[in-house]
CSV table of C-alpha atoms in Angstrom, one decimal:
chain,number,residue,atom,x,y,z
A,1,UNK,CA,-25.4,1.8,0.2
A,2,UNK,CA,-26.8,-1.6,-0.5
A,3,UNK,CA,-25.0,-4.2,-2.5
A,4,UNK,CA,-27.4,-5.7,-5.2
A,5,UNK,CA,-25.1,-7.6,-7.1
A,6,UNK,CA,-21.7,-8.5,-8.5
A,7,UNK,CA,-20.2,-8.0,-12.5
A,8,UNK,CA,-16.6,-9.0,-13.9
A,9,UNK,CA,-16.2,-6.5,-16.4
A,10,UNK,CA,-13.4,-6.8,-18.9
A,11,UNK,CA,-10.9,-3.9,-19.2
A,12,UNK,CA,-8.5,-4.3,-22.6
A,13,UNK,CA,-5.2,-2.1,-22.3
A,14,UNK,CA,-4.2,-2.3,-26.2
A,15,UNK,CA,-0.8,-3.1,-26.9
A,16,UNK,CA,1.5,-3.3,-30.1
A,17,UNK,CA,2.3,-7.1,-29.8
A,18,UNK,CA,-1.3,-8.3,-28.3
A,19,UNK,CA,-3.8,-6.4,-26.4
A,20,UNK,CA,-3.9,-7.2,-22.6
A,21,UNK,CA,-7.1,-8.1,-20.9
A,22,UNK,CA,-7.9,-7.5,-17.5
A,23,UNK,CA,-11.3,-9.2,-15.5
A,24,UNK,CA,-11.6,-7.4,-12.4
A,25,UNK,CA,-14.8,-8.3,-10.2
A,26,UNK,CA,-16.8,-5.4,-9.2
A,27,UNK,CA,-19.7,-5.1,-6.3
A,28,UNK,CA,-22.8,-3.2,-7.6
A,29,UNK,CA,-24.1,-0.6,-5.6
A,30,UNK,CA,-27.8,0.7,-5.0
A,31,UNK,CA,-28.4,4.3,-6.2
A,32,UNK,CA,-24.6,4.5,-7.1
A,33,UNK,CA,-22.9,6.2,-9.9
A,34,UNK,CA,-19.1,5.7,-10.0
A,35,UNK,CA,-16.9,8.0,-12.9
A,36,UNK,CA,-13.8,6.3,-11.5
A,37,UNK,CA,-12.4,3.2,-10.4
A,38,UNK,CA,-8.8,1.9,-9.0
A,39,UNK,CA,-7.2,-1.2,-9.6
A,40,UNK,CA,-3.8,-1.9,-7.4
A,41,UNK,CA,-0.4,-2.0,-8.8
A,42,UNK,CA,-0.2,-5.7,-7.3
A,43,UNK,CA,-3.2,-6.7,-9.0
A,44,UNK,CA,-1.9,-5.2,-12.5
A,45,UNK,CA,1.5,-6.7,-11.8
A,46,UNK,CA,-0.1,-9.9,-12.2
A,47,UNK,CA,-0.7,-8.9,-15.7
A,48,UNK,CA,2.7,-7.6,-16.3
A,49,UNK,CA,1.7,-4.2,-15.9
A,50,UNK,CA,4.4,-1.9,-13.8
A,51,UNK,CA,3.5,1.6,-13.2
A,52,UNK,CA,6.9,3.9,-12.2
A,53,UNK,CA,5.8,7.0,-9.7
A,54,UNK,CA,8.2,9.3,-10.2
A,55,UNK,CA,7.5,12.6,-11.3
A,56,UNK,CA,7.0,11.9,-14.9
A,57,UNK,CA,4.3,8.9,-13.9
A,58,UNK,CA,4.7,5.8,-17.0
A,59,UNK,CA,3.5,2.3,-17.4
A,60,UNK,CA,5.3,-0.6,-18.8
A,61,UNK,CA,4.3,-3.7,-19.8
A,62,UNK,CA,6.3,-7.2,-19.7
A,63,UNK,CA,9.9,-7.1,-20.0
A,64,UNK,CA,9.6,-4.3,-23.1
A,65,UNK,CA,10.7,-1.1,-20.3
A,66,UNK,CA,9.9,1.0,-22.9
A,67,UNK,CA,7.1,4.2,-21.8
A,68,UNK,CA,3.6,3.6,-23.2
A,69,UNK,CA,1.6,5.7,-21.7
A,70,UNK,CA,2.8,9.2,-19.5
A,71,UNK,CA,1.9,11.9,-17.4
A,72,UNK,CA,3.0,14.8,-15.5
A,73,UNK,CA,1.7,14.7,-11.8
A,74,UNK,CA,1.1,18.7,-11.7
A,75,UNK,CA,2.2,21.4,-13.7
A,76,UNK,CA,4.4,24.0,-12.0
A,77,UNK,CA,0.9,26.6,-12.9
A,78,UNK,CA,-0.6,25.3,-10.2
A,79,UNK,CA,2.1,23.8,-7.7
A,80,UNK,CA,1.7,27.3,-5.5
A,81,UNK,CA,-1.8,27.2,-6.0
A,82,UNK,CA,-2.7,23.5,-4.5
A,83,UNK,CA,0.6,24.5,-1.8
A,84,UNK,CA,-1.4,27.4,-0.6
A,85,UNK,CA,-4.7,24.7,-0.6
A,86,UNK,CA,-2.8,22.4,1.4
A,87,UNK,CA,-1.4,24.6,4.2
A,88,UNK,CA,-4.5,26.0,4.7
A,89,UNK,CA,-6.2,22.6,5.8
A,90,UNK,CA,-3.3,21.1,7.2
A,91,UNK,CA,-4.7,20.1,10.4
A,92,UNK,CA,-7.1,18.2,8.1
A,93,UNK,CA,-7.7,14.6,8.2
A,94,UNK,CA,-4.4,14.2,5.9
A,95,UNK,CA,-0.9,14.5,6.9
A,96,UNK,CA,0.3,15.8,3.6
A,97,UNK,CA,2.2,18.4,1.1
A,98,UNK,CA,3.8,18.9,-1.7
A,99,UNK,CA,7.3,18.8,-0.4
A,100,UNK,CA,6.9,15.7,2.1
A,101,UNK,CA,4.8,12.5,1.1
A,102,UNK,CA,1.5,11.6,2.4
A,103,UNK,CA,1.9,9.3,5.0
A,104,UNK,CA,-0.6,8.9,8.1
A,105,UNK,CA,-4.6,9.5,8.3
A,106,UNK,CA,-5.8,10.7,11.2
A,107,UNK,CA,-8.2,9.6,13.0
A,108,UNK,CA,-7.4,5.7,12.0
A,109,UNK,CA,-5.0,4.9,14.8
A,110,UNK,CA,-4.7,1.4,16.2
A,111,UNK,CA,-4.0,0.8,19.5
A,112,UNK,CA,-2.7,-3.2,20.3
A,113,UNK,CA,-2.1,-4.7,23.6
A,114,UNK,CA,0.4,-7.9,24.5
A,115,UNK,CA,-0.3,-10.3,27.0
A,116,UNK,CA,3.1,-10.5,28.0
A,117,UNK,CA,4.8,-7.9,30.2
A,118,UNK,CA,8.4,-6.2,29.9
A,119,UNK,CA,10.5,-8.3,30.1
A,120,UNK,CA,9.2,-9.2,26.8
A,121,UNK,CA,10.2,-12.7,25.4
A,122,UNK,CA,13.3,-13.2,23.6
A,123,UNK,CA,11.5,-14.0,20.6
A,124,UNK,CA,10.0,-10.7,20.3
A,125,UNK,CA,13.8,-9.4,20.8
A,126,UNK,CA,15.9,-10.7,17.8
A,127,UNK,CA,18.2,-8.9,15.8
A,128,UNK,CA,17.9,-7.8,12.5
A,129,UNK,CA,17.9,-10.9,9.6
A,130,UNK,CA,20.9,-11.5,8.2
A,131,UNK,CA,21.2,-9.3,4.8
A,132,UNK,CA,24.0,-9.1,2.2
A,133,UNK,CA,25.5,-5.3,1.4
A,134,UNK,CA,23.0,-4.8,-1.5
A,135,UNK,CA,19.5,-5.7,0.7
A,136,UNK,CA,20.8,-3.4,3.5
A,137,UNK,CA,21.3,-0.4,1.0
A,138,UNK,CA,17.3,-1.6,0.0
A,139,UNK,CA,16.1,-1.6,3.5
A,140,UNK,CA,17.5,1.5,5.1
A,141,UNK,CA,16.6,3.4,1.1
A,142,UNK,CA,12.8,2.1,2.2
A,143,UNK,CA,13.1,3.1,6.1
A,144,UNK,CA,14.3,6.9,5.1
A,145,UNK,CA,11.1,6.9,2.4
A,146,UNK,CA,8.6,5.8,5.3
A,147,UNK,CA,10.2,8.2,7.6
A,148,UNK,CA,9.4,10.9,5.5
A,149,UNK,CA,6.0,10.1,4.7
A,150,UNK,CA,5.0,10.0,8.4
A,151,UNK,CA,4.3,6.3,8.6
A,152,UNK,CA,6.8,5.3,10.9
A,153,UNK,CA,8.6,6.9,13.5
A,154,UNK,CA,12.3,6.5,15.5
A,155,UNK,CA,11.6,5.5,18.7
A,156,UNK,CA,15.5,5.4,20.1
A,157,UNK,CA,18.0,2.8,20.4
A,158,UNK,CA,18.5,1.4,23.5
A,159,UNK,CA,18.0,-1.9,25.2
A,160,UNK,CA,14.0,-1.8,26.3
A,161,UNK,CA,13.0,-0.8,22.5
A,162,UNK,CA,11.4,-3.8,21.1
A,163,UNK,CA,12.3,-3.5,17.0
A,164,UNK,CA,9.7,-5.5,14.8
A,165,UNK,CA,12.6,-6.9,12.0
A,166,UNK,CA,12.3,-5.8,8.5
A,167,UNK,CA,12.9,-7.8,5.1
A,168,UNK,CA,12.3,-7.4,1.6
A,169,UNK,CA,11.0,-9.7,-0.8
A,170,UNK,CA,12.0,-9.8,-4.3
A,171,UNK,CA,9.8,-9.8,-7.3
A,172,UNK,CA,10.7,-11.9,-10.3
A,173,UNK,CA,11.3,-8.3,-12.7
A,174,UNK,CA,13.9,-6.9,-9.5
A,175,UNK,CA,11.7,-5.2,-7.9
A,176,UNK,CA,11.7,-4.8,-4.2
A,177,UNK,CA,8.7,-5.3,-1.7
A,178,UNK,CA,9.5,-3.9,1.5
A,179,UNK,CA,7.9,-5.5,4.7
A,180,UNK,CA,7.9,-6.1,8.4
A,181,UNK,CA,7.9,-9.9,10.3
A,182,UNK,CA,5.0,-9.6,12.6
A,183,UNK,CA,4.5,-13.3,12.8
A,184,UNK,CA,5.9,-13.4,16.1
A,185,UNK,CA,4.0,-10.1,17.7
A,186,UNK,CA,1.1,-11.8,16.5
A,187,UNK,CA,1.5,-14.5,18.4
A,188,UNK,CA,1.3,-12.0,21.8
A,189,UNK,CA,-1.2,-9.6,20.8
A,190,UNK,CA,-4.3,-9.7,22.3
A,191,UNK,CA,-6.6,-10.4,18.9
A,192,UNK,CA,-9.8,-8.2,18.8
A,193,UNK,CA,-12.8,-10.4,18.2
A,194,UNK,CA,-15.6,-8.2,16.5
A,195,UNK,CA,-16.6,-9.7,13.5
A,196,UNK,CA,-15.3,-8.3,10.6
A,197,UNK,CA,-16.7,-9.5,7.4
A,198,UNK,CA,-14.4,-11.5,5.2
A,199,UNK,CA,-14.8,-10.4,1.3
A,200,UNK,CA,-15.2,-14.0,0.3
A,201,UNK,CA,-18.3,-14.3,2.4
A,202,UNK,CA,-19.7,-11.3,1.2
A,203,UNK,CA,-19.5,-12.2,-2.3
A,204,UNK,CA,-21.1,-15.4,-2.0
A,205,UNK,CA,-24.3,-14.0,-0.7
A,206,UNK,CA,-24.7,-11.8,-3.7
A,207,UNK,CA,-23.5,-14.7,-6.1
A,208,UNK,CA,-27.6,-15.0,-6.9
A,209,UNK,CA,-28.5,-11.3,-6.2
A,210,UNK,CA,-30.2,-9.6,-9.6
């Protein structure tokens, strides 16, 4: 597809004490026609907006925790159904049911290589941040989640297994974002030096495209 162009269209999510308005940039495409479009929970964050996935999926807005919009993720009609649909291409390109969260695609692994040799540096070694009793229950509650979804994996507990350390970072409404310290594997991986296009770059040579 070939990029012509870009347009900041205005999205407006009403709302009982003033409406909420949204300006997401959006690439034009050649010969494209689009029905839907997905705009991040990080992005909407920034707006206030908090979307809660559990099964009965609900937006909030602001500090008011009060449901404003819902939906039921499937109806038990057609759970067996989309089952049976699943299990019958699971050695599809997802890893994925109804009882166990998608997690890995296949076909998009990474493979990185260190320019350092067992034994590895003692910086790539260090224990686990210290965490009060509270964070802990937070970290090992996100480890057991990515676990199940295939994204991670236990790879034992002894001595020679190099453990990248995990924190959390807390957002000003409580909630927590869970993430990994790679500042210092980064430092010993061998970086890959194709030229990948950054998005500012991109948008800048279709500022003037009509």
């Amino acid at each position: 597809m070939t990029s012509i162009g870009t347009i900041i269209k205005e999205i407006i999510i009403p709302h009982r004490k003033g409406n909420i308005r949204l300006n997401p940039e959006f690439v034009v495409l050649e010969d494209a026609y689009i029905q839907r479009f997905l705009l991040g929970k990080d992005y909407q964050r920034m707006y206030g907006i908090d979307i809660c996935t559990s099964k009965n999926r609900h937006i909030t807005i602001g500090t008011n925790k009060e449901k404003k919009f819902s939906l039921d993720i499937y109806q038990m009609s057609t759970h067996y159904p989309l089952e049976e649909l699943l299990n019958e291409f699971k050695e599809g390109q997802f890893r994925t049911s109804l009882t166990k969260p998608s997690g890995q695609i296949r076909g998009h692994d990474i493979e990185l290589y260190l320019d350092v040799e067992r034994p590895y540096p003692s910086i790539l070694r260090r224990p686990p941040y210290p965490a009060s009793l509270e964070t802990r229950k937070e970290i090992e509650k996100h480890i057991n989640e990515i676990l199940d979804m295939d994204v991670i994996r236990k790879i034992g507990h002894n001595g020679i297994v190099e453990i990248t350390t995990p924190l959390l970072i807390t957002w000003h409404d409580g909630y927590y974002r869970f993430c990994a310290d790679f500042r210092a594997l980064n430092n010993y991986t061998k970086a890959d030096r194709y030229p990948i296009p950054r998005i500012p770059h991109s948008l800048e040579k279709l500022e003037k495209a009509k």
